[in-house]
């Protein structure tokens, strides 16, 4: 028997579906508080020293946190190439805006303190705000569009065709439900950033973060519930009509897909999947309570649980779909028909088993070294951002 055949193709596909979820959730849990702090910067810091305190809570770790974003993109490219091709083709301009914002953020980190000018530093502070808020918003908009269905179809040779003009691909994403999903994403990460500042900062910066986060947390809960009601009564879902060959070739056109009354119909088949939204709501509710009570470490952990629940609820709700097509349901991409080869998935899993623990170990060591709060004294010693 060939080595990679010790793990069947269908099991490898599910493993990589889970790993992709792990990478995306890890990115939201880590770089999510970086984006949250950046979005909060103009509101928690009224003076230069206060803003530097906020910036220095994330300054030493933001680059490492973005590793999860790179790993997630790499996993999509290598494990799910049809998904990578179809999603990046349709979301091209939105992805360009996200990348531009993510490029703007490190430039702002590096250049902000190069000149002792109030106008100069204020400009880069707003660059940090934009570079943090835009990705947080657009990631949610993308998720909302995936739930709505994306207007693409596959030709017989599996070439992806999108309908609409070049700019229409961007403005077509700004549908009401997608904007709601974007707002929930932004508010969720702002709340996560507030929990981080409560944990890492002192004084007025931490108190302002707690006050703002307790409000954005409530907004997140309300928006999350509203999105669920909207999904139940206003948005059609997708289901597989025929049972695809789990060990078969990656050809979405071999699968028949039909529309259903609601995505939430899947809970009837998989009631355990309701754990996702329950954990999301519980985590965010406890985050709000923790922020108002002035708790620190436990509040950050509850915030991470809320993010885990919110993101996993989408994956569990949609399984096995990745990218549904709104104009040609049979072109929809699923776990069973959009992966790389059996051998490729096995080799990638082998490499992941080796390198992922190293990344986790190094990350844990970095956070241990940087443990402790950032004070105003720390940012005036000449070794800060």
mmCIF file with all atom_site columns, C-alpha atoms in Angstrom, residues 83-225:
data_model
loop_
_atom_site.group_PDB
_atom_site.id
_atom_site.type_symbol
_atom_site.label_atom_id
_atom_site.label_alt_id
_atom_site.label_comp_id
_atom_site.label_asym_id
_atom_site.label_entity_id
_atom_site.label_seq_id
_atom_site.pdbx_PDB_ins_code
_atom_site.Cartn_x
_atom_site.Cartn_y
_atom_site.Cartn_z
_atom_site.occupancy
_atom_site.B_iso_or_equiv
_atom_site.pdbx_formal_charge
_atom_site.auth_seq_id
_atom_site.auth_comp_id
_atom_site.auth_asym_id
_atom_site.auth_atom_id
_atom_site.pdbx_PDB_model_num
ATOM 1   C CA . UNK A 1 83  ? -11.855 27.618 -4.083  1.00 0.00 ? 83  UNK A CA 1
ATOM 2   C CA . UNK A 1 84  ? -8.796  29.873 -4.213  1.00 0.00 ? 84  UNK A CA 1
ATOM 3   C CA . UNK A 1 85  ? -9.300  30.585 -7.920  1.00 0.00 ? 85  UNK A CA 1
ATOM 4   C CA . UNK A 1 86  ? -13.037 31.202 -7.726  1.00 0.00 ? 86  UNK A CA 1
ATOM 5   C CA . UNK A 1 87  ? -13.012 33.329 -4.572  1.00 0.00 ? 87  UNK A CA 1
ATOM 6   C CA . UNK A 1 88  ? -10.064 35.517 -5.521  1.00 0.00 ? 88  UNK A CA 1
ATOM 7   C CA . UNK A 1 89  ? -11.508 36.063 -8.996  1.00 0.00 ? 89  UNK A CA 1
ATOM 8   C CA . UNK A 1 90  ? -14.847 37.265 -7.630  1.00 0.00 ? 90  UNK A CA 1
ATOM 9   C CA . UNK A 1 91  ? -13.506 39.186 -4.642  1.00 0.00 ? 91  UNK A CA 1
ATOM 10  C CA . UNK A 1 92  ? -10.485 40.605 -6.462  1.00 0.00 ? 92  UNK A CA 1
ATOM 11  C CA . UNK A 1 93  ? -11.041 44.311 -5.741  1.00 0.00 ? 93  UNK A CA 1
ATOM 12  C CA . UNK A 1 94  ? -12.179 43.632 -2.189  1.00 0.00 ? 94  UNK A CA 1
ATOM 13  C CA . UNK A 1 95  ? -9.062  41.532 -1.597  1.00 0.00 ? 95  UNK A CA 1
ATOM 14  C CA . UNK A 1 96  ? -6.944  44.313 -3.087  1.00 0.00 ? 96  UNK A CA 1
ATOM 15  C CA . UNK A 1 97  ? -8.444  46.774 -0.592  1.00 0.00 ? 97  UNK A CA 1
ATOM 16  C CA . UNK A 1 98  ? -7.770  44.339 2.259   1.00 0.00 ? 98  UNK A CA 1
ATOM 17  C CA . UNK A 1 99  ? -4.154  43.854 1.189   1.00 0.00 ? 99  UNK A CA 1
ATOM 18  C CA . UNK A 1 100 ? -3.672  47.601 0.722   1.00 0.00 ? 100 UNK A CA 1
ATOM 19  C CA . UNK A 1 101 ? -4.982  48.162 4.247   1.00 0.00 ? 101 UNK A CA 1
ATOM 20  C CA . UNK A 1 102 ? -2.759  45.414 5.647   1.00 0.00 ? 102 UNK A CA 1
ATOM 21  C CA . UNK A 1 103 ? 0.223   47.032 3.925   1.00 0.00 ? 103 UNK A CA 1
ATOM 22  C CA . UNK A 1 104 ? -0.723  50.476 5.256   1.00 0.00 ? 104 UNK A CA 1
ATOM 23  C CA . UNK A 1 105 ? -0.781  49.235 8.843   1.00 0.00 ? 105 UNK A CA 1
ATOM 24  C CA . UNK A 1 106 ? 2.893   48.155 9.153   1.00 0.00 ? 106 UNK A CA 1
ATOM 25  C CA . UNK A 1 107 ? 4.000   51.330 7.397   1.00 0.00 ? 107 UNK A CA 1
ATOM 26  C CA . UNK A 1 108 ? 2.093   53.305 10.019  1.00 0.00 ? 108 UNK A CA 1
ATOM 27  C CA . UNK A 1 109 ? 3.723   51.294 12.818  1.00 0.00 ? 109 UNK A CA 1
ATOM 28  C CA . UNK A 1 110 ? 7.208   52.003 11.470  1.00 0.00 ? 110 UNK A CA 1
ATOM 29  C CA . UNK A 1 111 ? 6.824   55.648 10.467  1.00 0.00 ? 111 UNK A CA 1
ATOM 30  C CA . UNK A 1 112 ? 4.575   57.041 13.196  1.00 0.00 ? 112 UNK A CA 1
ATOM 31  C CA . UNK A 1 113 ? 7.327   58.012 15.619  1.00 0.00 ? 113 UNK A CA 1
ATOM 32  C CA . UNK A 1 114 ? 9.932   59.014 13.049  1.00 0.00 ? 114 UNK A CA 1
ATOM 33  C CA . UNK A 1 115 ? 9.030   62.678 13.464  1.00 0.00 ? 115 UNK A CA 1
ATOM 34  C CA . UNK A 1 116 ? 8.080   64.593 16.591  1.00 0.00 ? 116 UNK A CA 1
ATOM 35  C CA . UNK A 1 117 ? 5.164   66.325 14.889  1.00 0.00 ? 117 UNK A CA 1
ATOM 36  C CA . UNK A 1 118 ? 1.582   66.284 16.110  1.00 0.00 ? 118 UNK A CA 1
ATOM 37  C CA . UNK A 1 119 ? 0.144   66.400 12.570  1.00 0.00 ? 119 UNK A CA 1
ATOM 38  C CA . UNK A 1 120 ? 2.526   63.691 11.365  1.00 0.00 ? 120 UNK A CA 1
ATOM 39  C CA . UNK A 1 121 ? 1.652   61.308 14.169  1.00 0.00 ? 121 UNK A CA 1
ATOM 40  C CA . UNK A 1 122 ? -2.082  62.038 13.924  1.00 0.00 ? 122 UNK A CA 1
ATOM 41  C CA . UNK A 1 123 ? -1.993  61.185 10.212  1.00 0.00 ? 123 UNK A CA 1
ATOM 42  C CA . UNK A 1 124 ? -0.365  57.816 10.875  1.00 0.00 ? 124 UNK A CA 1
ATOM 43  C CA . UNK A 1 125 ? -2.785  57.144 13.726  1.00 0.00 ? 125 UNK A CA 1
ATOM 44  C CA . UNK A 1 126 ? -5.653  57.483 11.254  1.00 0.00 ? 126 UNK A CA 1
ATOM 45  C CA . UNK A 1 127 ? -3.725  55.257 8.845   1.00 0.00 ? 127 UNK A CA 1
ATOM 46  C CA . UNK A 1 128 ? -3.633  52.638 11.603  1.00 0.00 ? 128 UNK A CA 1
ATOM 47  C CA . UNK A 1 129 ? -7.373  53.109 12.081  1.00 0.00 ? 129 UNK A CA 1
ATOM 48  C CA . UNK A 1 130 ? -8.067  52.597 8.364   1.00 0.00 ? 130 UNK A CA 1
ATOM 49  C CA . UNK A 1 131 ? -5.590  49.742 8.046   1.00 0.00 ? 131 UNK A CA 1
ATOM 50  C CA . UNK A 1 132 ? -7.320  47.937 10.905  1.00 0.00 ? 132 UNK A CA 1
ATOM 51  C CA . UNK A 1 133 ? -11.000 48.769 10.298  1.00 0.00 ? 133 UNK A CA 1
ATOM 52  C CA . UNK A 1 134 ? -11.158 48.042 6.557   1.00 0.00 ? 134 UNK A CA 1
ATOM 53  C CA . UNK A 1 135 ? -10.011 44.387 6.773   1.00 0.00 ? 135 UNK A CA 1
ATOM 54  C CA . UNK A 1 136 ? -12.242 43.734 9.796   1.00 0.00 ? 136 UNK A CA 1
ATOM 55  C CA . UNK A 1 137 ? -15.231 45.075 7.858   1.00 0.00 ? 137 UNK A CA 1
ATOM 56  C CA . UNK A 1 138 ? -14.501 43.449 4.501   1.00 0.00 ? 138 UNK A CA 1
ATOM 57  C CA . UNK A 1 139 ? -13.815 40.008 5.950   1.00 0.00 ? 139 UNK A CA 1
ATOM 58  C CA . UNK A 1 140 ? -17.330 40.058 7.340   1.00 0.00 ? 140 UNK A CA 1
ATOM 59  C CA . UNK A 1 141 ? -18.757 41.341 4.063   1.00 0.00 ? 141 UNK A CA 1
ATOM 60  C CA . UNK A 1 142 ? -17.092 38.402 2.295   1.00 0.00 ? 142 UNK A CA 1
ATOM 61  C CA . UNK A 1 143 ? -18.654 35.919 4.718   1.00 0.00 ? 143 UNK A CA 1
ATOM 62  C CA . UNK A 1 144 ? -22.054 37.519 4.206   1.00 0.00 ? 144 UNK A CA 1
ATOM 63  C CA . UNK A 1 145 ? -21.728 37.167 0.443   1.00 0.00 ? 145 UNK A CA 1
ATOM 64  C CA . UNK A 1 146 ? -20.731 33.526 0.750   1.00 0.00 ? 146 UNK A CA 1
ATOM 65  C CA . UNK A 1 147 ? -23.911 32.853 2.736   1.00 0.00 ? 147 UNK A CA 1
ATOM 66  C CA . UNK A 1 148 ? -25.957 34.702 0.113   1.00 0.00 ? 148 UNK A CA 1
ATOM 67  C CA . UNK A 1 149 ? -24.294 32.887 -2.769  1.00 0.00 ? 149 UNK A CA 1
ATOM 68  C CA . UNK A 1 150 ? -21.780 34.309 -5.211  1.00 0.00 ? 150 UNK A CA 1
ATOM 69  C CA . UNK A 1 151 ? -22.691 35.047 -8.881  1.00 0.00 ? 151 UNK A CA 1
ATOM 70  C CA . UNK A 1 152 ? -20.324 32.708 -10.696 1.00 0.00 ? 152 UNK A CA 1
ATOM 71  C CA . UNK A 1 153 ? -20.595 29.625 -12.852 1.00 0.00 ? 153 UNK A CA 1
ATOM 72  C CA . UNK A 1 154 ? -18.205 26.961 -14.059 1.00 0.00 ? 154 UNK A CA 1
ATOM 73  C CA . UNK A 1 155 ? -17.724 26.169 -17.721 1.00 0.00 ? 155 UNK A CA 1
ATOM 74  C CA . UNK A 1 156 ? -17.445 22.490 -18.804 1.00 0.00 ? 156 UNK A CA 1
ATOM 75  C CA . UNK A 1 157 ? -13.645 22.819 -18.561 1.00 0.00 ? 157 UNK A CA 1
ATOM 76  C CA . UNK A 1 158 ? -14.028 24.213 -14.994 1.00 0.00 ? 158 UNK A CA 1
ATOM 77  C CA . UNK A 1 159 ? -13.153 27.798 -15.898 1.00 0.00 ? 159 UNK A CA 1
ATOM 78  C CA . UNK A 1 160 ? -14.764 30.294 -13.496 1.00 0.00 ? 160 UNK A CA 1
ATOM 79  C CA . UNK A 1 161 ? -17.025 32.961 -15.033 1.00 0.00 ? 161 UNK A CA 1
ATOM 80  C CA . UNK A 1 162 ? -18.352 35.893 -13.026 1.00 0.00 ? 162 UNK A CA 1
ATOM 81  C CA . UNK A 1 163 ? -21.244 38.046 -14.177 1.00 0.00 ? 163 UNK A CA 1
ATOM 82  C CA . UNK A 1 164 ? -21.089 41.818 -14.005 1.00 0.00 ? 164 UNK A CA 1
ATOM 83  C CA . UNK A 1 165 ? -18.575 44.563 -14.701 1.00 0.00 ? 165 UNK A CA 1
ATOM 84  C CA . UNK A 1 166 ? -15.160 44.951 -13.108 1.00 0.00 ? 166 UNK A CA 1
ATOM 85  C CA . UNK A 1 167 ? -16.354 47.552 -10.579 1.00 0.00 ? 167 UNK A CA 1
ATOM 86  C CA . UNK A 1 168 ? -19.639 45.725 -10.256 1.00 0.00 ? 168 UNK A CA 1
ATOM 87  C CA . UNK A 1 169 ? -17.782 42.835 -8.676  1.00 0.00 ? 169 UNK A CA 1
ATOM 88  C CA . UNK A 1 170 ? -16.871 45.177 -5.820  1.00 0.00 ? 170 UNK A CA 1
ATOM 89  C CA . UNK A 1 171 ? -20.081 47.160 -5.401  1.00 0.00 ? 171 UNK A CA 1
ATOM 90  C CA . UNK A 1 172 ? -22.133 44.012 -5.962  1.00 0.00 ? 172 UNK A CA 1
ATOM 91  C CA . UNK A 1 173 ? -20.694 42.693 -2.701  1.00 0.00 ? 173 UNK A CA 1
ATOM 92  C CA . UNK A 1 174 ? -22.278 45.540 -0.729  1.00 0.00 ? 174 UNK A CA 1
ATOM 93  C CA . UNK A 1 175 ? -25.636 43.860 -0.281  1.00 0.00 ? 175 UNK A CA 1
ATOM 94  C CA . UNK A 1 176 ? -27.644 44.603 2.898   1.00 0.00 ? 176 UNK A CA 1
ATOM 95  C CA . UNK A 1 177 ? -27.073 41.248 4.589   1.00 0.00 ? 177 UNK A CA 1
ATOM 96  C CA . UNK A 1 178 ? -23.388 41.304 3.660   1.00 0.00 ? 178 UNK A CA 1
ATOM 97  C CA . UNK A 1 179 ? -23.043 44.795 5.151   1.00 0.00 ? 179 UNK A CA 1
ATOM 98  C CA . UNK A 1 180 ? -24.693 43.536 8.331   1.00 0.00 ? 180 UNK A CA 1
ATOM 99  C CA . UNK A 1 181 ? -22.189 40.667 8.452   1.00 0.00 ? 181 UNK A CA 1
ATOM 100 C CA . UNK A 1 182 ? -19.392 43.190 7.928   1.00 0.00 ? 182 UNK A CA 1
ATOM 101 C CA . UNK A 1 183 ? -20.674 45.356 10.767  1.00 0.00 ? 183 UNK A CA 1
ATOM 102 C CA . UNK A 1 184 ? -20.873 42.325 13.084  1.00 0.00 ? 184 UNK A CA 1
ATOM 103 C CA . UNK A 1 185 ? -17.307 41.378 12.140  1.00 0.00 ? 185 UNK A CA 1
ATOM 104 C CA . UNK A 1 186 ? -16.015 44.888 12.804  1.00 0.00 ? 186 UNK A CA 1
ATOM 105 C CA . UNK A 1 187 ? -17.827 45.246 16.133  1.00 0.00 ? 187 UNK A CA 1
ATOM 106 C CA . UNK A 1 188 ? -16.725 41.778 17.237  1.00 0.00 ? 188 UNK A CA 1
ATOM 107 C CA . UNK A 1 189 ? -13.060 42.563 16.609  1.00 0.00 ? 189 UNK A CA 1
ATOM 108 C CA . UNK A 1 190 ? -13.373 46.004 18.210  1.00 0.00 ? 190 UNK A CA 1
ATOM 109 C CA . UNK A 1 191 ? -14.752 44.263 21.305  1.00 0.00 ? 191 UNK A CA 1
ATOM 110 C CA . UNK A 1 192 ? -11.868 41.793 21.134  1.00 0.00 ? 192 UNK A CA 1
ATOM 111 C CA . UNK A 1 193 ? -9.445  44.714 20.917  1.00 0.00 ? 193 UNK A CA 1
ATOM 112 C CA . UNK A 1 194 ? -11.092 46.306 23.948  1.00 0.00 ? 194 UNK A CA 1
ATOM 113 C CA . UNK A 1 195 ? -10.660 43.070 25.902  1.00 0.00 ? 195 UNK A CA 1
ATOM 114 C CA . UNK A 1 196 ? -6.981  43.031 24.902  1.00 0.00 ? 196 UNK A CA 1
ATOM 115 C CA . UNK A 1 197 ? -6.442  46.636 26.018  1.00 0.00 ? 197 UNK A CA 1
ATOM 116 C CA . UNK A 1 198 ? -8.199  45.873 29.295  1.00 0.00 ? 198 UNK A CA 1
ATOM 117 C CA . UNK A 1 199 ? -5.718  43.027 29.734  1.00 0.00 ? 199 UNK A CA 1
ATOM 118 C CA . UNK A 1 200 ? -2.520  44.774 28.563  1.00 0.00 ? 200 UNK A CA 1
ATOM 119 C CA . UNK A 1 201 ? -2.971  48.496 29.240  1.00 0.00 ? 201 UNK A CA 1
ATOM 120 C CA . UNK A 1 202 ? -3.364  50.521 32.399  1.00 0.00 ? 202 UNK A CA 1
ATOM 121 C CA . UNK A 1 203 ? -5.180  53.634 33.467  1.00 0.00 ? 203 UNK A CA 1
ATOM 122 C CA . UNK A 1 204 ? -7.410  55.712 31.268  1.00 0.00 ? 204 UNK A CA 1
ATOM 123 C CA . UNK A 1 205 ? -6.658  53.725 28.086  1.00 0.00 ? 205 UNK A CA 1
ATOM 124 C CA . UNK A 1 206 ? -7.915  50.519 29.668  1.00 0.00 ? 206 UNK A CA 1
ATOM 125 C CA . UNK A 1 207 ? -10.959 52.196 31.218  1.00 0.00 ? 207 UNK A CA 1
ATOM 126 C CA . UNK A 1 208 ? -11.981 53.810 27.917  1.00 0.00 ? 208 UNK A CA 1
ATOM 127 C CA . UNK A 1 209 ? -11.506 50.496 26.123  1.00 0.00 ? 209 UNK A CA 1
ATOM 128 C CA . UNK A 1 210 ? -13.757 48.758 28.651  1.00 0.00 ? 210 UNK A CA 1
ATOM 129 C CA . UNK A 1 211 ? -16.451 51.428 28.244  1.00 0.00 ? 211 UNK A CA 1
ATOM 130 C CA . UNK A 1 212 ? -16.397 51.239 24.445  1.00 0.00 ? 212 UNK A CA 1
ATOM 131 C CA . UNK A 1 213 ? -16.075 47.453 24.328  1.00 0.00 ? 213 UNK A CA 1
ATOM 132 C CA . UNK A 1 214 ? -19.081 46.918 26.573  1.00 0.00 ? 214 UNK A CA 1
ATOM 133 C CA . UNK A 1 215 ? -21.161 48.836 24.013  1.00 0.00 ? 215 UNK A CA 1
ATOM 134 C CA . UNK A 1 216 ? -19.707 47.252 20.872  1.00 0.00 ? 216 UNK A CA 1
ATOM 135 C CA . UNK A 1 217 ? -20.122 43.842 22.485  1.00 0.00 ? 217 UNK A CA 1
ATOM 136 C CA . UNK A 1 218 ? -23.854 44.437 22.865  1.00 0.00 ? 218 UNK A CA 1
ATOM 137 C CA . UNK A 1 219 ? -24.008 45.654 19.263  1.00 0.00 ? 219 UNK A CA 1
ATOM 138 C CA . UNK A 1 220 ? -22.228 42.461 18.193  1.00 0.00 ? 220 UNK A CA 1
ATOM 139 C CA . UNK A 1 221 ? -24.756 40.281 20.032  1.00 0.00 ? 221 UNK A CA 1
ATOM 140 C CA . UNK A 1 222 ? -27.730 42.141 18.557  1.00 0.00 ? 222 UNK A CA 1
ATOM 141 C CA . UNK A 1 223 ? -26.237 42.037 15.046  1.00 0.00 ? 223 UNK A CA 1
ATOM 142 C CA . UNK A 1 224 ? -25.418 38.331 15.364  1.00 0.00 ? 224 UNK A CA 1
ATOM 143 C CA . UNK A 1 225 ? -28.988 37.513 16.429  1.00 0.00 ? 225 UNK A CA 1
#
